[in-house]
Amino acid sequence: MGCARNEVDSEELAGRLHAEGWEVTTDGERADVVLVNTCGFVEKAKQDSIQTLMAAADTGAKVVAAGCMAERYGRELADSLPEAHAVLGFDDYPDISARLGAVLAGERHDAHTPRDRRELLPLTPVARRDTDVVLPGHLPKHLRRRRLADGPVASLKLASGCDRRCAFCAIPAFRGAFVSRTPDELLAEAEWLAKTGVRELVLVSENSTSYGKDLGDPRLLERLLPQLAAVDGIVRVRASYLQPAETRPGLVEVIATTPGVAPYFDLSFQHSSEPVLRRMRRFGSTGRFLDLLSSVRSFAPSAGARSNFIVGFPGETRSDVDELVRFLTDARLDAIGVFDYSDEDGTEAATMSGKVSRATIKRRYDKLLALADELCTQRAEERLGSTVDVLVDSVSGSASSGEIEGRAAHQAPEVDGSTTLVAGDTGVDLAALRPGDLVRATVTATEGVDLVAVPTEMVSAAPGSAESGAWRGAASSESAGSRGRSERSEPAGGAPI
């Protein structure tokens, strides 16, 4: 359930189980044990996790809860959800096989009492390397995660935890302090993923801009990105979860100009009114955020940019909302997520005065959501007539019926819309396309945030694709490096066991 970071954790658990002889499947209907990797971020995500656990119980299998919600609530969740035969915390992950074996044997598992996982690691980041604290997504060298999907895109976890203290967020308390994985680990995993057919790497963490600070080099991401882009078989690397206050000019330039790195900026703005941001324990303002976006576009005019925003935070006024509207109108973001504020257990914001009424929050949420839809549609329309490089995600049905779906550089998986490839007068054979192909295309229409485009040439064929037909005849002879420069200069669940 939840985010891409949880997907990586699910594949860690699957890898540990496979190594111990379990048959791992995503078909819960025939499983002996259904392991639900829960999300504990906000109330809706928690309710989705509970409903999934209850639905899993209907299969007749043993049901086990793991993941963020299980870690965050532990014994409380176990007591309130008898449908779950066990509730496991992160400390159980290294022994996941034994835990599930005990469940199958009918043994009782005593759920943990939650604790603030930030207290398990030293306060100084560089002192966190030599500890035995369990960090989800940080597998020992002798183990490998097991992919639960076979598409051309996979997430690569840079780090775990977070050192920021945003007033609305409980994640650091149950995910712990920030710990980076080493470049050697990441490059080795990237090479392995490429060998499984992955063509695009999406770098995930709670805060990617902090990568390397505990390794003694806060600019390490700037050096790592070109190395990942150079991995044989990888045609696109996408960085996500960037904190605006930590997005340095050097990092902006590397993301915007490095061949093989998507000029894509997933920036966690959350709001733009300075008074609201200060109450959130965050930094920035409308002016500073617009300056950051301006610096991005000075390197890559067609760069993609997305962000999420919270409306109704305690103390938010009508003038604060007006300031956010001003920012959104000027920012030209490709994707905008809008969330209505709600109190979260254990957060500073839950204890703040100046609460905005639910009726007012809903009214502001509806207003911002409608504005976001309108602005993102306008931004997509700005790309009409431009050339984009599209990574094909799926091919279904007849190619002539327009069922070839992919994503341009400004479109991250699942959250930012997609590009449908359709036939045109270019004389190319759409039927030759396969998932993982990277093709150049001209945008001819839009549908909300989604694009419709006509392919013009093959940039990089996926391994195993046929080498005949009009596509292969029109294949570009450009190197990976020149492909990257060309792209930048153009407009542009749970895992059952």
Short mmCIF file of C-alpha atoms in Angstrom, two decimals:
data_model
loop_
_atom_site.label_atom_id
_atom_site.label_comp_id
_atom_site.label_asym_id
_atom_site.label_seq_id
_atom_site.Cartn_x
_atom_site.Cartn_y
_atom_site.Cartn_z
CA MET A 1 0.00 0.00 0.00
CA GLY A 2 1.05 3.64 -0.32
CA CYS A 3 4.18 5.03 -1.91
CA ALA A 4 6.96 3.74 -4.15
CA ARG A 5 9.24 3.43 -1.11
CA ASN A 6 6.84 0.83 0.25
CA GLU A 7 6.98 -1.02 -3.06
CA VAL A 8 10.74 -1.38 -2.64
CA ASP A 9 10.22 -2.63 0.92
CA SER A 10 7.72 -5.20 -0.39
CA GLU A 11 10.33 -6.44 -2.83
CA GLU A 12 12.86 -6.63 0.01
CA LEU A 13 10.47 -8.85 1.97
CA ALA A 14 9.81 -10.93 -1.14
CA GLY A 15 13.55 -11.34 -1.65
CA ARG A 16 14.12 -12.46 1.93
CA LEU A 17 11.26 -14.97 1.69
CA HIS A 18 12.35 -16.32 -1.69
CA ALA A 19 15.86 -16.86 -0.34
CA GLU A 20 14.34 -18.96 2.47
CA GLY A 21 12.41 -21.18 0.08
CA TRP A 22 9.00 -19.53 0.02
CA GLU A 23 7.03 -19.38 -3.22
CA VAL A 24 6.28 -15.69 -3.64
CA THR A 25 3.21 -14.65 -5.60
CA THR A 26 0.97 -11.64 -6.04
CA ASP A 27 -2.06 -13.94 -6.30
CA GLY A 28 -3.60 -13.73 -2.84
CA GLU A 29 -6.36 -16.17 -3.74
CA ARG A 30 -4.04 -19.19 -3.59
CA ALA A 31 -1.61 -18.06 -0.89
CA ASP A 32 -1.08 -19.71 2.50
CA VAL A 33 -0.13 -16.34 3.97
CA VAL A 34 -1.11 -12.89 2.70
CA LEU A 35 1.38 -10.23 3.75
CA VAL A 36 -0.01 -6.70 3.48
CA ASN A 37 2.62 -3.96 3.47
CA THR A 38 0.51 -1.17 4.97
CA CYS A 39 0.70 2.60 4.67
CA GLY A 40 0.42 4.79 7.75
CA PHE A 41 0.83 8.27 6.30
CA VAL A 42 -2.63 9.88 6.49
CA GLU A 43 -6.07 8.75 7.61
CA LYS A 44 -7.32 7.69 4.16
CA ALA A 45 -4.21 5.57 3.58
CA LYS A 46 -4.67 3.91 6.97
CA GLN A 47 -8.30 3.11 6.19
CA ASP A 48 -7.28 1.66 2.81
CA SER A 49 -4.75 -0.56 4.59
CA ILE A 50 -7.32 -1.79 7.09
CA GLN A 51 -9.83 -2.57 4.36
CA THR A 52 -7.16 -4.49 2.44
CA LEU A 53 -6.30 -6.53 5.53
CA MET A 54 -9.95 -7.36 6.08
CA ALA A 55 -10.41 -8.32 2.43
CA ALA A 56 -7.33 -10.54 2.64
CA ALA A 57 -8.91 -12.37 5.58
CA ASP A 58 -11.81 -13.32 3.30
CA THR A 59 -9.44 -15.49 1.22
CA GLY A 60 -9.07 -17.94 4.10
CA ALA A 61 -5.32 -17.42 4.22
CA LYS A 62 -3.37 -16.34 7.27
CA VAL A 63 -3.10 -12.55 7.21
CA VAL A 64 -0.04 -10.61 8.36
CA ALA A 65 0.28 -6.81 8.58
CA ALA A 66 3.69 -5.23 8.01
CA GLY A 67 4.86 -1.82 6.84
CA CYS A 68 4.38 1.71 8.12
CA MET A 69 0.97 1.41 9.75
CA ALA A 70 2.00 -1.80 11.49
CA GLU A 71 5.22 -0.17 12.72
CA ARG A 72 3.45 3.02 13.78
CA TYR A 73 0.69 1.37 15.85
CA GLY A 74 1.98 -2.13 16.69
CA ARG A 75 0.07 -3.64 19.57
CA GLU A 76 -2.79 -1.14 19.23
CA LEU A 77 -3.42 -2.32 15.66
CA ALA A 78 -3.15 -5.97 16.68
CA ASP A 79 -5.70 -5.51 19.46
CA SER A 80 -8.19 -3.69 17.23
CA LEU A 81 -7.84 -5.91 14.15
CA PRO A 82 -8.37 -9.60 15.01
CA GLU A 83 -8.46 -10.41 11.28
CA ALA A 84 -4.65 -10.03 11.27
CA HIS A 85 -2.88 -13.12 12.61
CA ALA A 86 0.25 -11.05 13.26
CA VAL A 87 1.33 -7.41 13.19
CA LEU A 88 5.04 -7.08 12.36
CA GLY A 89 7.35 -4.10 12.82
CA PHE A 90 10.49 -3.23 10.90
CA ASP A 91 12.63 -5.09 13.43
CA ASP A 92 10.92 -8.31 12.29
CA TYR A 93 12.04 -7.94 8.66
CA PRO A 94 15.37 -9.82 8.93
CA ASP A 95 13.45 -12.78 10.41
CA ILE A 96 10.39 -12.51 8.17
CA SER A 97 10.59 -16.17 7.10
CA ALA A 98 10.55 -17.40 10.69
CA ARG A 99 7.72 -15.01 11.56
CA LEU A 100 5.51 -16.29 8.73
CA GLY A 101 6.44 -19.87 9.51
CA ALA A 102 5.29 -19.37 13.08
CA VAL A 103 2.02 -17.86 11.87
CA LEU A 104 1.40 -20.90 9.65
CA ALA A 105 2.12 -23.15 12.63
CA GLY A 106 -0.58 -21.35 14.60
CA GLU A 107 1.80 -19.68 17.03
CA ARG A 108 0.89 -16.37 18.61
CA HIS A 109 3.01 -13.32 17.82
CA ASP A 110 3.13 -10.52 20.37
CA ALA A 111 3.09 -7.22 18.53
CA HIS A 112 5.66 -4.60 19.45
CA THR A 113 5.06 -1.43 21.42
CA PRO A 114 5.84 1.46 19.06
CA ARG A 115 8.74 3.78 19.80
CA ASP A 116 10.25 6.82 18.13
CA ARG A 117 12.74 5.25 15.73
CA ARG A 118 14.70 8.49 15.49
CA GLU A 119 16.06 7.70 18.93
CA LEU A 120 17.65 4.45 17.72
CA LEU A 121 20.37 6.20 15.71
CA PRO A 122 23.00 8.80 16.69
CA LEU A 123 22.02 12.44 16.33
CA THR A 124 25.07 13.12 14.14
CA PRO A 125 24.41 11.76 10.61
CA VAL A 126 27.98 10.56 9.94
CA ALA A 127 27.87 8.44 13.11
CA ARG A 128 24.96 6.32 11.84
CA ARG A 129 26.92 3.94 9.62
CA ASP A 130 28.09 1.42 12.22
CA THR A 131 24.82 0.44 13.87
CA ASP A 132 22.68 -2.68 13.64
CA VAL A 133 19.35 -0.83 13.49
CA VAL A 134 16.97 -2.40 10.95
CA LEU A 135 16.48 -0.09 7.96
CA PRO A 136 13.79 -1.19 5.48
CA GLY A 137 15.11 -1.22 1.93
CA HIS A 138 18.74 -1.66 3.04
CA LEU A 139 19.35 -5.32 2.25
CA PRO A 140 22.62 -7.01 3.23
CA LYS A 141 24.96 -7.66 0.29
CA HIS A 142 24.20 -11.39 0.11
CA LEU A 143 20.49 -10.77 -0.53
CA ARG A 144 18.65 -9.29 -3.49
CA ARG A 145 15.14 -7.85 -3.61
CA ARG A 146 12.68 -9.80 -5.73
CA ARG A 147 10.72 -7.83 -8.32
CA LEU A 148 6.96 -8.15 -8.02
CA ALA A 149 6.29 -6.54 -11.42
CA ASP A 150 8.02 -6.98 -14.75
CA GLY A 151 7.54 -3.55 -16.34
CA PRO A 152 10.34 -1.34 -17.69
CA VAL A 153 10.32 0.99 -14.66
CA ALA A 154 11.54 0.32 -11.13
CA SER A 155 12.16 2.37 -8.01
CA LEU A 156 15.62 2.52 -6.47
CA LYS A 157 15.72 3.50 -2.81
CA LEU A 158 18.44 6.07 -2.09
CA ALA A 159 17.97 6.25 1.66
CA SER A 160 15.55 5.69 4.50
CA GLY A 161 14.22 8.00 7.20
CA CYS A 162 14.13 11.76 7.51
CA ASP A 163 15.76 14.37 9.74
CA ARG A 164 13.30 17.15 9.02
CA ARG A 165 10.66 18.12 11.59
CA CYS A 166 7.70 19.25 9.52
CA ALA A 167 4.85 19.99 11.92
CA PHE A 168 2.25 17.99 9.96
CA CYS A 169 4.30 14.84 9.34
CA ALA A 170 4.66 11.74 11.52
CA ILE A 171 6.89 9.79 9.11
CA PRO A 172 10.25 10.45 10.84
CA ALA A 173 8.91 9.06 14.13
CA PHE A 174 8.17 5.62 12.66
CA ARG A 175 10.64 5.58 9.76
CA GLY A 176 13.54 6.88 11.81
CA ALA A 177 16.49 9.17 11.14
CA PHE A 178 17.99 9.65 7.69
CA VAL A 179 20.46 6.99 6.47
CA SER A 180 21.88 6.86 2.92
CA ARG A 181 22.76 3.74 1.02
CA THR A 182 26.27 3.79 -0.43
CA PRO A 183 26.88 4.57 -4.12
CA ASP A 184 28.36 1.08 -4.60
CA GLU A 185 25.15 -0.51 -3.30
CA LEU A 186 22.99 1.64 -5.54
CA LEU A 187 25.06 1.10 -8.67
CA ALA A 188 25.11 -2.66 -8.12
CA GLU A 189 21.33 -2.73 -7.69
CA ALA A 190 20.86 -0.49 -10.73
CA GLU A 191 22.95 -2.88 -12.85
CA TRP A 192 20.91 -5.84 -11.59
CA LEU A 193 17.63 -4.04 -12.31
CA ALA A 194 18.81 -3.25 -15.83
CA LYS A 195 19.53 -6.94 -16.41
CA THR A 196 15.93 -7.73 -15.44
CA GLY A 197 14.67 -5.41 -18.18
CA VAL A 198 14.34 -2.13 -16.30
CA ARG A 199 14.89 0.92 -18.50
CA GLU A 200 13.95 3.75 -16.15
CA LEU A 201 15.10 4.13 -12.55
CA VAL A 202 13.01 6.27 -10.19
CA LEU A 203 15.10 7.34 -7.21
CA VAL A 204 13.00 7.40 -4.03
CA SER A 205 13.50 8.23 -0.37
CA GLU A 206 11.86 10.41 2.27
CA ASN A 207 14.21 13.24 1.25
CA SER A 208 16.47 12.70 -1.76
CA THR A 209 18.22 16.06 -1.43
CA SER A 210 19.76 14.89 1.88
CA TYR A 211 21.46 11.98 0.14
CA GLY A 212 25.11 11.67 1.12
CA LYS A 213 25.15 13.94 4.16
CA ASP A 214 25.74 10.95 6.47
CA LEU A 215 28.43 9.69 4.08
CA GLY A 216 30.37 12.92 4.47
CA ASP A 217 29.40 14.38 1.09
CA PRO A 218 26.15 16.37 0.83
CA ARG A 219 26.75 16.77 -2.93
CA LEU A 220 26.95 13.05 -3.54
CA LEU A 221 23.68 12.90 -5.49
CA GLU A 222 25.15 15.27 -8.06
CA ARG A 223 27.91 12.74 -8.70
CA LEU A 224 25.72 9.66 -8.46
CA LEU A 225 23.14 10.70 -11.06
CA PRO A 226 25.51 10.60 -14.07
CA GLN A 227 26.86 7.24 -12.90
CA LEU A 228 23.38 5.74 -12.71
CA ALA A 229 22.51 7.18 -16.12
CA ALA A 230 25.59 5.46 -17.56
CA VAL A 231 24.48 1.97 -16.44
CA ASP A 232 24.13 -0.23 -19.52
CA GLY A 233 20.47 -0.64 -20.47
CA ILE A 234 19.18 2.33 -18.46
CA VAL A 235 17.81 5.12 -20.66
CA ARG A 236 16.31 7.38 -18.01
CA VAL A 237 16.97 8.18 -14.36
CA ARG A 238 14.38 10.20 -12.47
CA ALA A 239 14.97 11.81 -9.06
CA SER A 240 11.95 12.30 -6.79
CA TYR A 241 11.20 13.69 -3.32
CA LEU A 242 13.29 16.87 -3.52
CA GLN A 243 13.13 19.35 -0.64
CA PRO A 244 13.13 22.93 -2.04
CA ALA A 245 15.23 24.26 0.86
CA GLU A 246 17.96 21.71 0.09
CA THR A 247 17.83 21.84 -3.71
CA ARG A 248 21.21 23.41 -4.42
CA PRO A 249 22.12 25.18 -7.70
CA GLY A 250 24.59 22.41 -8.56
CA LEU A 251 21.93 19.74 -8.18
CA VAL A 252 19.49 21.75 -10.31
CA GLU A 253 22.06 21.94 -13.09
CA VAL A 254 22.89 18.23 -12.94
CA ILE A 255 19.25 17.14 -13.08
CA ALA A 256 18.43 19.63 -15.84
CA THR A 257 21.42 18.99 -18.11
CA THR A 258 22.85 15.49 -17.55
CA PRO A 259 22.28 13.12 -20.49
CA GLY A 260 20.05 10.24 -19.42
CA VAL A 261 18.69 12.08 -16.36
CA ALA A 262 15.10 13.29 -16.73
CA PRO A 263 14.83 17.08 -16.38
CA TYR A 264 12.12 16.53 -13.81
CA PHE A 265 11.69 18.27 -10.46
CA ASP A 266 9.44 16.69 -7.85
CA LEU A 267 9.57 19.54 -5.33
CA SER A 268 7.85 19.32 -1.96
CA PHE A 269 6.51 22.88 -1.64
CA GLN A 270 3.43 22.10 0.57
CA HIS A 271 2.37 25.79 0.54
CA SER A 272 3.78 29.13 -0.61
CA SER A 273 2.57 31.58 2.03
CA GLU A 274 5.55 32.34 4.26
CA PRO A 275 3.55 32.50 7.53
CA VAL A 276 2.00 29.07 6.85
CA LEU A 277 5.34 27.57 5.89
CA ARG A 278 6.91 28.81 9.14
CA ARG A 279 4.13 27.21 11.16
CA MET A 280 4.75 24.04 9.19
CA ARG A 281 8.44 24.27 10.27
CA ARG A 282 9.45 24.69 6.65
CA PHE A 283 11.28 27.32 4.65
CA GLY A 284 10.54 29.30 1.52
CA SER A 285 7.99 31.67 0.05
CA THR A 286 6.23 32.39 -3.22
CA GLY A 287 9.17 34.47 -4.43
CA ARG A 288 11.83 31.93 -3.48
CA PHE A 289 9.93 29.05 -5.02
CA LEU A 290 9.36 30.94 -8.27
CA ASP A 291 13.07 31.79 -8.35
CA LEU A 292 13.89 28.09 -7.96
CA LEU A 293 11.61 27.16 -10.86
CA SER A 294 13.10 29.98 -12.92
CA SER A 295 16.60 28.59 -12.34
CA VAL A 296 15.39 25.15 -13.43
CA ARG A 297 13.95 26.54 -16.67
CA SER A 298 17.06 28.57 -17.39
CA PHE A 299 18.82 25.24 -17.93
CA ALA A 300 15.89 23.28 -19.39
CA PRO A 301 12.92 25.38 -20.57
CA SER A 302 10.69 22.31 -20.98
CA ALA A 303 11.62 20.71 -17.65
CA GLY A 304 8.85 18.96 -15.77
CA ALA A 305 7.85 20.15 -12.30
CA ARG A 306 5.31 18.85 -9.83
CA SER A 307 4.42 19.38 -6.18
CA ASN A 308 1.90 18.71 -3.43
CA PHE A 309 0.09 21.28 -1.31
CA ILE A 310 -1.82 21.20 1.97
CA VAL A 311 -4.82 23.49 2.46
CA GLY A 312 -6.43 24.25 5.80
CA PHE A 313 -3.30 24.03 7.95
CA PRO A 314 -3.86 25.55 11.42
CA GLY A 315 -3.76 29.33 11.23
CA GLU A 316 -4.22 29.50 7.45
CA THR A 317 -6.10 32.64 6.43
CA ARG A 318 -7.84 33.75 3.26
CA SER A 319 -4.83 35.87 2.38
CA ASP A 320 -2.62 32.79 2.75
CA VAL A 321 -4.85 30.96 0.29
CA ASP A 322 -4.70 33.93 -2.08
CA GLU A 323 -0.91 33.79 -1.91
CA LEU A 324 -0.97 30.08 -2.76
CA VAL A 325 -3.27 30.79 -5.70
CA ARG A 326 -0.81 33.44 -6.91
CA PHE A 327 2.04 30.97 -6.74
CA LEU A 328 0.20 28.18 -8.52
CA THR A 329 -0.91 30.54 -11.27
CA ASP A 330 2.67 31.68 -11.93
CA ALA A 331 4.50 28.38 -11.34
CA ARG A 332 3.37 26.47 -14.48
CA LEU A 333 3.55 23.08 -12.77
CA ASP A 334 2.84 19.93 -14.77
CA ALA A 335 1.17 18.13 -11.87
CA ILE A 336 -0.34 19.45 -8.63
CA GLY A 337 -1.49 17.34 -5.72
CA VAL A 338 -3.90 19.00 -3.27
CA PHE A 339 -4.53 17.58 0.21
CA ASP A 340 -6.96 18.76 2.84
CA TYR A 341 -5.33 19.08 6.25
CA SER A 342 -6.22 16.68 9.03
CA ASP A 343 -4.62 16.15 12.44
CA GLU A 344 -2.16 13.24 12.57
CA ASP A 345 -1.32 11.38 15.77
CA GLY A 346 1.88 12.54 17.41
CA THR A 347 2.48 15.59 15.22
CA GLU A 348 3.08 19.12 16.42
CA ALA A 349 0.32 20.44 14.16
CA ALA A 350 -2.27 18.30 15.94
CA THR A 351 -1.70 20.38 19.10
CA MET A 352 -1.71 23.79 17.40
CA SER A 353 -4.36 26.42 17.96
CA GLY A 354 -6.09 28.25 15.12
CA LYS A 355 -7.71 25.16 13.62
CA VAL A 356 -9.60 25.82 10.40
CA SER A 357 -13.14 24.44 10.34
CA ARG A 358 -13.81 21.36 8.25
CA ALA A 359 -16.35 23.28 6.15
CA THR A 360 -13.78 25.97 5.36
CA ILE A 361 -11.10 23.37 4.60
CA LYS A 362 -13.43 21.62 2.17
CA ARG A 363 -14.32 24.87 0.46
CA ARG A 364 -10.64 25.80 0.06
CA TYR A 365 -9.75 22.27 -1.03
CA ASP A 366 -12.42 22.26 -3.73
CA LYS A 367 -11.28 25.68 -4.96
CA LEU A 368 -7.61 24.68 -5.13
CA LEU A 369 -8.38 21.33 -6.73
CA ALA A 370 -10.39 22.96 -9.51
CA LEU A 371 -7.64 25.52 -10.06
CA ALA A 372 -4.98 22.78 -10.13
CA ASP A 373 -6.90 20.84 -12.78
CA GLU A 374 -7.26 23.94 -14.91
CA LEU A 375 -3.61 24.98 -14.60
CA CYS A 376 -2.22 21.52 -15.29
CA THR A 377 -4.43 21.22 -18.35
CA GLN A 378 -3.08 24.55 -19.59
CA ARG A 379 0.48 23.41 -18.96
CA ALA A 380 -0.12 20.25 -21.00
CA GLU A 381 -1.53 22.34 -23.83
CA GLU A 382 1.69 24.38 -23.87
CA ARG A 383 3.42 21.19 -25.06
CA LEU A 384 1.31 20.92 -28.24
CA GLY A 385 3.62 20.68 -31.26
CA SER A 386 6.68 19.91 -29.13
CA THR A 387 8.89 16.87 -29.39
CA VAL A 388 9.08 14.48 -26.45
CA ASP A 389 10.94 11.26 -25.79
CA VAL A 390 8.45 8.64 -24.58
CA LEU A 391 9.29 5.46 -22.70
CA VAL A 392 6.69 2.84 -23.66
CA ASP A 393 5.12 1.32 -20.54
CA SER A 394 2.47 -0.94 -22.02
CA VAL A 395 1.13 -2.19 -25.34
CA SER A 396 -2.36 -3.68 -25.32
CA GLY A 397 -4.91 -4.53 -27.96
CA SER A 398 -4.38 -3.34 -31.51
CA ALA A 399 -1.68 -0.74 -32.11
CA SER A 400 -4.02 1.04 -34.53
CA SER A 401 -6.57 1.59 -31.74
CA GLY A 402 -4.22 3.85 -29.78
CA GLU A 403 -3.51 1.55 -26.86
CA ILE A 404 0.22 2.20 -26.59
CA GLU A 405 0.88 4.02 -23.34
CA GLY A 406 4.10 5.64 -22.20
CA ARG A 407 5.52 8.64 -20.43
CA ALA A 408 7.54 11.65 -21.50
CA ALA A 409 10.39 12.96 -19.36
CA HIS A 410 8.05 15.25 -17.38
CA GLN A 411 5.69 12.38 -16.48
CA ALA A 412 6.59 10.17 -13.52
CA PRO A 413 4.94 6.75 -13.18
CA GLU A 414 1.35 6.74 -11.87
CA VAL A 415 1.23 10.33 -10.59
CA ASP A 416 1.81 12.69 -13.52
CA GLY A 417 -0.29 11.55 -16.43
CA SER A 418 0.85 9.63 -19.50
CA THR A 419 1.36 9.85 -23.25
CA THR A 420 -0.67 7.81 -25.73
CA LEU A 421 1.15 7.03 -28.96
CA VAL A 422 -0.99 7.02 -32.10
CA ALA A 423 -0.36 6.52 -35.80
CA GLY A 424 0.42 9.48 -38.00
CA ASP A 425 1.82 10.18 -41.46
CA THR A 426 5.40 9.40 -40.45
CA GLY A 427 5.29 5.96 -42.03
CA VAL A 428 6.44 4.14 -38.92
CA ASP A 429 5.08 0.80 -37.73
CA LEU A 430 3.39 1.14 -34.35
CA ALA A 431 2.92 -2.62 -34.18
CA ALA A 432 6.68 -3.01 -33.72
CA LEU A 433 6.68 -1.12 -30.41
CA ARG A 434 7.39 -2.99 -27.18
CA PRO A 435 7.43 -1.97 -23.49
CA GLY A 436 10.80 -0.43 -22.71
CA ASP A 437 11.28 1.19 -26.12
CA LEU A 438 12.24 4.86 -25.99
CA VAL A 439 10.74 6.71 -28.92
CA ARG A 440 10.72 10.29 -30.09
CA ALA A 441 7.28 11.71 -30.81
CA THR A 442 5.45 14.92 -31.67
CA VAL A 443 2.61 16.02 -29.36
CA THR A 444 -0.60 16.40 -31.38
CA ALA A 445 -3.32 16.61 -28.70
CA THR A 446 -3.95 16.70 -24.98
CA GLU A 447 -6.53 15.15 -22.67
CA GLY A 448 -6.25 16.96 -19.35
CA VAL A 449 -2.68 16.34 -18.17
CA ASP A 450 -2.26 13.47 -20.64
CA LEU A 451 -0.65 13.85 -24.04
CA VAL A 452 -1.34 12.26 -27.41
CA ALA A 453 1.70 12.01 -29.67
CA VAL A 454 2.76 10.61 -33.04
CA PRO A 455 6.07 8.71 -32.96
CA THR A 456 8.72 9.82 -35.43
CA GLU A 457 11.76 7.69 -34.65
CA MET A 458 13.19 5.06 -32.34
CA VAL A 459 15.68 6.47 -29.87
CA SER A 460 16.55 3.23 -28.06
CA ALA A 461 14.94 -0.17 -28.58
CA ALA A 462 14.34 -2.34 -25.54
CA PRO A 463 16.50 -5.46 -25.36
CA GLY A 464 14.83 -8.31 -27.24
CA SER A 465 12.74 -6.05 -29.48
CA ALA A 466 12.56 -7.01 -33.13
CA GLU A 467 15.20 -5.29 -35.24
CA SER A 468 13.16 -5.16 -38.46
CA GLY A 469 10.39 -2.97 -39.83
CA ALA A 470 10.00 0.75 -40.33
CA TRP A 471 10.88 1.50 -36.72
CA ARG A 472 14.24 -0.18 -36.90
CA GLY A 473 14.93 1.38 -40.28
CA ALA A 474 14.31 4.83 -38.81
CA ALA A 475 16.31 4.14 -35.67
CA SER A 476 18.49 6.98 -34.52
CA SER A 477 22.25 6.48 -34.55
CA GLU A 478 22.73 8.97 -31.72
CA SER A 479 24.66 7.96 -28.65
CA ALA A 480 23.03 7.83 -25.22
CA GLY A 481 24.74 11.12 -24.44
CA SER A 482 23.41 12.94 -27.48
CA ARG A 483 19.95 11.49 -26.84
CA GLY A 484 19.97 13.05 -23.42
CA ARG A 485 21.00 16.45 -24.71
CA SER A 486 18.38 16.31 -27.44
CA GLU A 487 15.62 15.48 -24.98
CA ARG A 488 16.57 18.39 -22.75
CA SER A 489 16.65 20.94 -25.55
CA GLU A 490 13.15 20.11 -26.72
CA PRO A 491 9.83 21.36 -25.37
CA ALA A 492 8.59 19.13 -23.83
CA GLY A 493 -0.28 -2.22 -3.10
CA GLY A 494 0.50 -4.74 -0.92
CA ALA A 495 2.46 -7.94 -1.76
CA PRO A 496 0.73 -11.25 -0.95
CA ILE A 497 2.91 -14.22 -0.11
#
